[in-house]
PDB file of C-alpha atoms and ligand atoms in Angstrom:
ATOM      1  CA  MET A 198       0.125  -0.029  -0.193  1.00 49.00           C
ATOM      2  CA  SER A 199       1.563   3.387  -1.017  1.00 51.00           C
ATOM      3  CA  GLU A 200       1.696   6.044   1.872  1.00 55.00           C
ATOM      4  CA  ASN A 201      -1.170   8.124   0.305  1.00 60.00           C
ATOM      5  CA  MET A 202      -3.279   5.576  -0.574  1.00 58.00           C
ATOM      6  CA  ASN A 203      -6.786   6.707  -1.063  1.00 61.00           C
ATOM      7  CA  MET A 204      -9.375   4.517   1.558  1.00 60.00           C
ATOM      8  CA  ALA A 205     -12.227   4.182  -1.479  1.00 55.00           C
ATOM      9  CA  VAL A 206      -9.531   1.911  -3.263  1.00 51.00           C
ATOM     10  CA  MET A 207      -8.413   0.320  -0.253  1.00 61.00           C
ATOM     11  CA  ALA A 208      -9.910  -3.559  -0.167  1.00 70.00           C
ATOM     12  CA  SER A 209      -7.556  -5.839   1.269  1.00 90.00           C
ATOM     13  CA  GLN A 210      -7.617  -6.562   5.425  1.00 88.00           C
ATOM     14  CA  SER A 211      -4.035  -6.623   5.402  1.00 89.00           C
ATOM     15  CA  ASP A 212      -4.200  -2.790   4.271  1.00 90.00           C
ATOM     16  CA  LEU A 213      -6.750  -2.214   6.792  1.00 92.00           C
ATOM     17  CA  ARG A 214      -4.864  -3.327   9.557  1.00 92.00           C
ATOM     18  CA  ARG A 215      -1.994  -1.305   8.648  1.00 93.00           C
ATOM     19  CA  VAL A 216      -4.394   1.696   8.631  1.00 94.00           C
ATOM     20  CA  PHE A 217      -5.888   1.211  11.768  1.00 95.00           C
ATOM     21  CA  SER A 218      -2.104   0.261  13.308  1.00 96.00           C
ATOM     22  CA  VAL A 219      -1.235   3.889  13.062  1.00 97.00           C
ATOM     23  CA  PHE A 220      -3.065   4.729  16.578  1.00 98.00           C
ATOM     24  CA  PRO A 221      -1.203   3.845  19.438  1.00 98.00           C
ATOM     25  CA  THR A 222      -3.224   1.700  21.981  1.00 98.00           C
ATOM     26  CA  GLY A 223      -2.238  -0.161  25.489  1.00 98.00           C
ATOM     27  CA  VAL A 224      -3.199  -4.126  25.219  1.00 98.00           C
ATOM     28  CA  VAL A 225      -5.384  -5.614  27.984  1.00 98.00           C
ATOM     29  CA  ALA A 226      -5.700  -8.999  29.111  1.00 98.00           C
ATOM     30  CA  VAL A 227      -9.684 -10.332  29.291  1.00 98.00           C
ATOM     31  CA  CYS A 228      -9.541 -13.302  31.682  1.00 98.00           C
ATOM     32  CA  ALA A 229     -11.929 -15.470  34.232  1.00 98.00           C
ATOM     33  CA  MET A 230     -11.811 -18.882  35.428  1.00 98.00           C
ATOM     34  CA  VAL A 231     -14.223 -20.408  33.479  1.00 97.00           C
ATOM     35  CA  GLU A 232     -14.879 -24.263  34.754  1.00 96.00           C
ATOM     36  CA  GLY A 233     -11.988 -23.974  37.331  1.00 96.00           C
ATOM     37  CA  ARG A 234      -9.124 -23.067  34.921  1.00 97.00           C
ATOM     38  CA  PRO A 235      -7.838 -19.556  33.641  1.00 98.00           C
ATOM     39  CA  VAL A 236      -9.030 -18.694  29.967  1.00 98.00           C
ATOM     40  CA  GLY A 237      -8.028 -15.157  28.747  1.00 98.00           C
ATOM     41  CA  PHE A 238      -7.175 -13.508  25.456  1.00 98.00           C
ATOM     42  CA  ALA A 239      -5.641  -9.953  24.637  1.00 98.00           C
ATOM     43  CA  VAL A 240      -7.520  -7.196  23.147  1.00 98.00           C
ATOM     44  CA  ASN A 241      -6.251  -3.638  22.280  1.00 98.00           C
ATOM     45  CA  SER A 242      -9.539  -2.049  21.588  1.00 98.00           C
ATOM     46  CA  PHE A 243     -10.103  -1.444  24.809  1.00 98.00           C
ATOM     47  CA  ASN A 244     -11.540   2.339  25.703  1.00 98.00           C
ATOM     48  CA  SER A 245     -12.964   3.724  28.629  1.00 98.00           C
ATOM     49  CA  VAL A 246     -16.604   5.305  28.047  1.00 98.00           C
ATOM     50  CA  SER A 247     -18.200   6.409  31.038  1.00 98.00           C
ATOM     51  CA  LEU A 248     -17.717   7.809  34.171  1.00 98.00           C
ATOM     52  CA  LYS A 249     -21.114   7.675  35.866  1.00 98.00           C
ATOM     53  CA  PRO A 250     -21.989   4.928  36.105  1.00 98.00           C
ATOM     54  CA  PRO A 251     -18.238   3.560  35.529  1.00 98.00           C
ATOM     55  CA  LEU A 252     -18.061   1.667  32.054  1.00 98.00           C
ATOM     56  CA  VAL A 253     -15.949   0.163  29.777  1.00 99.00           C
ATOM     57  CA  SER A 254     -15.541  -1.401  26.457  1.00 99.00           C
ATOM     58  CA  ILE A 255     -14.060  -3.607  24.014  1.00 99.00           C
ATOM     59  CA  CYS A 256     -14.191  -5.090  20.449  1.00 98.00           C
ATOM     60  CA  VAL A 257     -14.289  -8.636  20.240  1.00 98.00           C
ATOM     61  CA  ALA A 258     -13.983 -10.406  16.750  1.00 98.00           C
ATOM     62  CA  ARG A 259     -17.351 -12.739  16.005  1.00 98.00           C
ATOM     63  CA  THR A 260     -14.869 -15.417  15.497  1.00 97.00           C
ATOM     64  CA  SER A 261     -13.374 -15.768  18.824  1.00 98.00           C
ATOM     65  CA  THR A 262     -13.316 -19.106  20.667  1.00 97.00           C
ATOM     66  CA  THR A 263     -12.451 -17.418  23.670  1.00 98.00           C
ATOM     67  CA  TRP A 264     -15.257 -14.945  23.881  1.00 98.00           C
ATOM     68  CA  PRO A 265     -18.169 -17.413  24.554  1.00 98.00           C
ATOM     69  CA  LEU A 266     -16.389 -18.771  27.635  1.00 97.00           C
ATOM     70  CA  LEU A 267     -15.587 -15.656  29.162  1.00 98.00           C
ATOM     71  CA  ALA A 268     -18.920 -14.095  28.220  1.00 98.00           C
ATOM     72  CA  GLN A 269     -20.530 -16.893  30.929  1.00 96.00           C
ATOM     73  CA  ALA A 270     -18.381 -15.598  33.803  1.00 98.00           C
ATOM     74  CA  PRO A 271     -20.104 -13.218  36.543  1.00 97.00           C
ATOM     75  CA  ARG A 272     -16.593 -11.074  36.646  1.00 98.00           C
ATOM     76  CA  LEU A 273     -13.880 -10.632  34.250  1.00 98.00           C
ATOM     77  CA  GLY A 274     -10.696  -9.108  34.678  1.00 98.00           C
ATOM     78  CA  LEU A 275      -9.292  -6.378  32.354  1.00 99.00           C
ATOM     79  CA  SER A 276      -5.548  -6.079  32.797  1.00 99.00           C
ATOM     80  CA  VAL A 277      -3.747  -3.136  31.405  1.00 98.00           C
ATOM     81  CA  LEU A 278      -0.416  -4.943  30.421  1.00 98.00           C
ATOM     82  CA  GLY A 279       2.873  -3.600  31.231  1.00 98.00           C
ATOM     83  CA  ALA A 280       5.718  -2.999  29.107  1.00 98.00           C
ATOM     84  CA  GLN A 281       7.494  -6.234  30.216  1.00 97.00           C
ATOM     85  CA  HIS A 282       4.376  -8.342  29.141  1.00 98.00           C
ATOM     86  CA  GLY A 283       4.954  -8.758  25.446  1.00 97.00           C
ATOM     87  CA  GLY A 284       5.457 -12.203  25.287  1.00 97.00           C
ATOM     88  CA  LEU A 285       2.408 -12.670  27.598  1.00 98.00           C
ATOM     89  CA  CYS A 286       0.412 -10.849  25.109  1.00 98.00           C
ATOM     90  CA  ARG A 287       1.590 -13.162  22.086  1.00 97.00           C
ATOM     91  CA  LYS A 288       0.386 -16.090  24.177  1.00 97.00           C
ATOM     92  CA  LEU A 289      -2.555 -14.632  24.933  1.00 98.00           C
ATOM     93  CA  ALA A 290      -3.425 -14.220  21.446  1.00 97.00           C
ATOM     94  CA  SER A 291      -2.209 -17.655  20.459  1.00 96.00           C
ATOM     95  CA  ARG A 292      -4.264 -20.517  19.593  1.00 93.00           C
ATOM     96  CA  SER A 293      -1.792 -23.149  19.939  1.00 91.00           C
ATOM     97  CA  ALA A 294       0.125 -22.158  23.444  1.00 82.00           C
ATOM     98  CA  ASP A 295      -0.680 -22.983  26.823  1.00 92.00           C
ATOM     99  CA  ARG A 296      -1.771 -19.239  27.631  1.00 97.00           C
ATOM    100  CA  PHE A 297      -0.840 -19.296  31.392  1.00 97.00           C
ATOM    101  CA  LYS A 298       1.596 -21.157  31.716  1.00 95.00           C
ATOM    102  CA  ASP A 299       4.580 -19.928  33.663  1.00 95.00           C
ATOM    103  CA  GLU A 300       2.701 -16.764  33.951  1.00 97.00           C
ATOM    104  CA  ALA A 301       1.848 -15.160  37.564  1.00 98.00           C
ATOM    105  CA  TRP A 302      -1.733 -14.267  37.800  1.00 98.00           C
ATOM    106  CA  THR A 303      -4.537 -13.649  40.924  1.00 98.00           C
ATOM    107  CA  VAL A 304      -8.182 -14.705  41.104  1.00 98.00           C
ATOM    108  CA  SER A 305     -10.169 -12.535  42.593  1.00 98.00           C
ATOM    109  CA  ASN A 306     -12.937 -14.209  45.301  1.00 97.00           C
ATOM    110  CA  ASP A 307     -15.408 -13.707  42.117  1.00 97.00           C
ATOM    111  CA  GLY A 308     -13.303 -15.388  39.253  1.00 98.00           C
ATOM    112  CA  ALA A 309     -12.052 -12.689  37.922  1.00 98.00           C
ATOM    113  CA  VAL A 310      -8.292 -13.405  36.684  1.00 98.00           C
ATOM    114  CA  LEU A 311      -5.752 -10.599  36.866  1.00 98.00           C
ATOM    115  CA  ILE A 312      -2.322 -10.450  35.843  1.00 98.00           C
ATOM    116  CA  ASP A 313       0.674  -9.948  38.115  1.00 98.00           C
ATOM    117  CA  GLY A 314       2.831  -6.869  37.172  1.00 98.00           C
ATOM    118  CA  ALA A 315      -0.177  -5.121  35.097  1.00 98.00           C
ATOM    119  CA  ALA A 316      -0.228  -1.311  35.245  1.00 98.00           C
ATOM    120  CA  LEU A 317      -4.113  -1.392  35.981  1.00 98.00           C
ATOM    121  CA  TRP A 318      -6.438  -4.059  37.468  1.00 98.00           C
ATOM    122  CA  LEU A 319     -10.396  -3.987  36.813  1.00 98.00           C
ATOM    123  CA  GLU A 320     -13.123  -6.358  38.048  1.00 98.00           C
ATOM    124  CA  CYS A 321     -15.913  -6.041  35.548  1.00 98.00           C
ATOM    125  CA  SER A 322     -19.360  -7.923  35.170  1.00 98.00           C
ATOM    126  CA  MET A 323     -20.970  -7.665  31.207  1.00 98.00           C
ATOM    127  CA  SER A 324     -23.454  -4.609  30.778  1.00 98.00           C
ATOM    128  CA  ALA A 325     -24.323  -4.817  27.203  1.00 98.00           C
ATOM    129  CA  ASN A 326     -23.446  -5.984  23.593  1.00 98.00           C
ATOM    130  CA  PHE A 327     -23.612  -4.733  20.395  1.00 98.00           C
ATOM    131  CA  THR A 328     -22.998  -6.344  16.613  1.00 98.00           C
ATOM    132  CA  ALA A 329     -20.694  -4.018  15.034  1.00 98.00           C
ATOM    133  CA  GLY A 330     -19.593  -5.599  11.438  1.00 97.00           C
ATOM    134  CA  ASP A 331     -17.521  -8.380  12.028  1.00 96.00           C
ATOM    135  CA  HIS A 332     -16.807  -7.437  15.775  1.00 98.00           C
ATOM    136  CA  ASP A 333     -19.076  -7.318  18.901  1.00 98.00           C
ATOM    137  CA  ILE A 334     -18.765  -4.129  20.846  1.00 98.00           C
ATOM    138  CA  VAL A 335     -18.874  -5.329  24.623  1.00 98.00           C
ATOM    139  CA  VAL A 336     -19.629  -2.870  27.300  1.00 98.00           C
ATOM    140  CA  PHE A 337     -18.701  -3.552  31.371  1.00 98.00           C
ATOM    141  CA  ASP A 338     -19.931  -2.303  34.344  1.00 98.00           C
ATOM    142  CA  VAL A 339     -16.450  -1.440  36.405  1.00 98.00           C
ATOM    143  CA  ARG A 340     -16.696  -3.135  39.790  1.00 98.00           C
ATOM    144  CA  GLU A 341     -13.634  -2.754  41.270  1.00 98.00           C
ATOM    145  CA  ALA A 342     -10.337  -1.145  40.261  1.00 98.00           C
ATOM    146  CA  GLN A 343      -6.747  -1.016  41.461  1.00 98.00           C
ATOM    147  CA  LEU A 344      -4.144   0.817  39.962  1.00 98.00           C
ATOM    148  CA  PHE A 345      -0.049   0.491  40.064  1.00 98.00           C
ATOM    149  CA  ASP A 346       1.404   3.707  39.573  1.00 97.00           C
ATOM    150  CA  ALA A 347       4.751   2.528  39.174  1.00 96.00           C
ATOM    151  CA  VAL A 348       4.180   0.142  36.112  1.00 97.00           C
ATOM    152  CA  LYS A 349       5.092   1.641  32.699  1.00 97.00           C
ATOM    153  CA  PRO A 350       2.444   0.520  30.264  1.00 98.00           C
ATOM    154  CA  LEU A 351       2.708  -2.181  27.234  1.00 98.00           C
ATOM    155  CA  VAL A 352       2.354  -0.149  23.843  1.00 98.00           C
ATOM    156  CA  PHE A 353       0.900  -1.355  20.454  1.00 98.00           C
ATOM    157  CA  HIS A 354       2.018   0.359  17.507  1.00 98.00           C
ATOM    158  CA  HIS A 355       2.655  -0.697  13.800  1.00 97.00           C
ATOM    159  CA  SER A 356       1.771  -4.147  14.974  1.00 96.00           C
ATOM    160  CA  GLN A 357       4.895  -3.868  17.265  1.00 97.00           C
ATOM    161  CA  PHE A 358       5.004  -3.715  20.840  1.00 98.00           C
ATOM    162  CA  ARG A 359       6.170  -0.455  22.362  1.00 97.00           C
ATOM    163  CA  GLU A 360       7.235   1.473  25.812  1.00 94.00           C
ATOM    164  CA  LEU A 361       7.063   4.683  27.004  1.00 93.00           C
ATOM    165  CA  MET A 362      10.322   6.061  26.644  1.00 87.00           C
ATOM    166  CA  ASN A 363      10.089  10.159  27.542  1.00 73.00           C
ATOM    167  CA  GLU A 364       7.649  10.018  30.808  1.00 68.00           C
ATOM    168  CA  GLU A 365       7.690  13.714  31.028  1.00 72.00           C
ATOM    169  CA  CYS A 366       4.992  15.668  29.193  1.00 70.00           C
ATOM    170  CA  VAL A 367       5.692  19.037  27.492  1.00 70.00           C
ATOM    171  CA  PRO A 368       4.407  21.199  29.948  1.00 72.00           C
ATOM    172  CA  THR A 369       2.409  23.716  27.492  1.00 73.00           C
ATOM    173  CA  GLN A 370       0.714  20.573  26.218  1.00 70.00           C
ATOM    174  CA  CYS A 371      -0.255  18.636  29.411  1.00 68.00           C
ATOM    175  CA  ALA A 372      -3.368  17.345  29.047  1.00 66.00           C
TER     176      ALA A 372
HETATM  177  C1  FMN B 452      -1.941  -6.909  20.284  1.00 73.81           C
HETATM  178  C2  FMN B 452      -2.597  -7.819  20.224  1.00 73.81           C
HETATM  179  C3  FMN B 452      -4.593  -7.018  20.309  1.00 73.81           C
HETATM  180  C4  FMN B 452      -5.609  -7.688  19.639  1.00 73.81           C
HETATM  181  N1  FMN B 452      -6.854  -7.613  20.094  1.00 73.81           N
HETATM  182  C5  FMN B 452      -7.960  -7.961  19.801  1.00 73.81           C
HETATM  183  C6  FMN B 452      -9.385  -7.168  19.956  1.00 73.81           C
HETATM  184  O1  FMN B 452      -9.210  -5.802  20.486  1.00 73.81           O
HETATM  185  N2  FMN B 452     -10.707  -8.147  19.930  1.00 73.81           N
HETATM  186  C7  FMN B 452     -10.412  -8.956  19.473  1.00 73.81           C
HETATM  187  O2  FMN B 452     -11.461 -10.058  19.281  1.00 73.81           O
HETATM  188  N3  FMN B 452      -8.894  -9.943  19.163  1.00 73.81           N
HETATM  189  C8  FMN B 452      -7.677  -9.193  19.349  1.00 73.81           C
HETATM  190  N4  FMN B 452      -7.028 -10.042  19.420  1.00 73.81           N
HETATM  191  C9  FMN B 452      -6.389 -11.613  18.944  1.00 73.81           C
HETATM  192  C10 FMN B 452      -6.756 -11.991  20.366  1.00 73.81           C
HETATM  193  O3  FMN B 452      -6.031 -11.909  21.627  1.00 73.81           O
HETATM  194  C11 FMN B 452      -6.887 -13.537  20.202  1.00 73.81           C
HETATM  195  O4  FMN B 452      -5.509 -13.919  19.170  1.00 73.81           O
HETATM  196  C12 FMN B 452      -8.156 -14.016  19.109  1.00 73.81           C
HETATM  197  O5  FMN B 452      -9.274 -13.653  19.962  1.00 73.81           O
HETATM  198  C13 FMN B 452      -8.205 -15.442  18.376  1.00 73.81           C
HETATM  199  O6  FMN B 452      -7.932 -16.509  19.804  1.00 73.81           O
HETATM  200  P1  FMN B 452      -9.322 -16.977  20.198  1.00 73.81           P
HETATM  201  O7  FMN B 452     -10.071 -17.852  19.112  1.00 73.81           O
HETATM  202  O8  FMN B 452      -9.273 -17.963  21.550  1.00 73.81           O
HETATM  203  O9  FMN B 452     -10.612 -15.823  20.781  1.00 73.81           O
HETATM  204  C14 FMN B 452      -5.346  -9.379  19.653  1.00 73.81           C
HETATM  205  C15 FMN B 452      -4.063  -9.902  19.527  1.00 73.81           C
HETATM  206  C16 FMN B 452      -2.976  -9.033  19.603  1.00 73.81           C
HETATM  207  C17 FMN B 452      -1.635  -9.714  19.688  1.00 73.81           C
END
């Protein structure tokens, strides 16, 4: 795809992936205990949605084999992965790997699975589900939150894992 390709002629999914990959995101592990074992997958479609009530969302591919299992769980753990979690993220996206083998995680009283070393833990329950093309937009109520301020988040940009290097914001551009 040329650098200034027109959206109207863009056909392939790989072209579209490249277009969307320009937007840097964090990566979130969505995990819960299902029938006595940890189940989870990685998403970068996480968004905050509402403050009152506290809501967040993810987008789930309608082909996902993991989401139908997680959707049954009363509580889900959403962990904002740390910069050191690139390997774990690949495992949580792999269909062949044992996703939780040799990884450190914690189970809440309600069965949410939270990743140790994450930048943020959210315990959530599903609130709504909207079909949008080949994905579902899933909205969650946030029930509990635990922040780990010292942890740098993993950043996903141009289909690669990166970390934030300069933590100082430019004074005139701070939010
Ligand atoms: C960085 C990254 C971000 C991802 N984001 C999403 C996402 O937002 N939504 C989604 O459905 N799958 C996403 N995936 C793919 C899933 O992690 C997983 O590979 C996919 O759901 C297939 O596995 P499953 O059949 O077990 O669900 C992402 C994968 C990676 C590596």
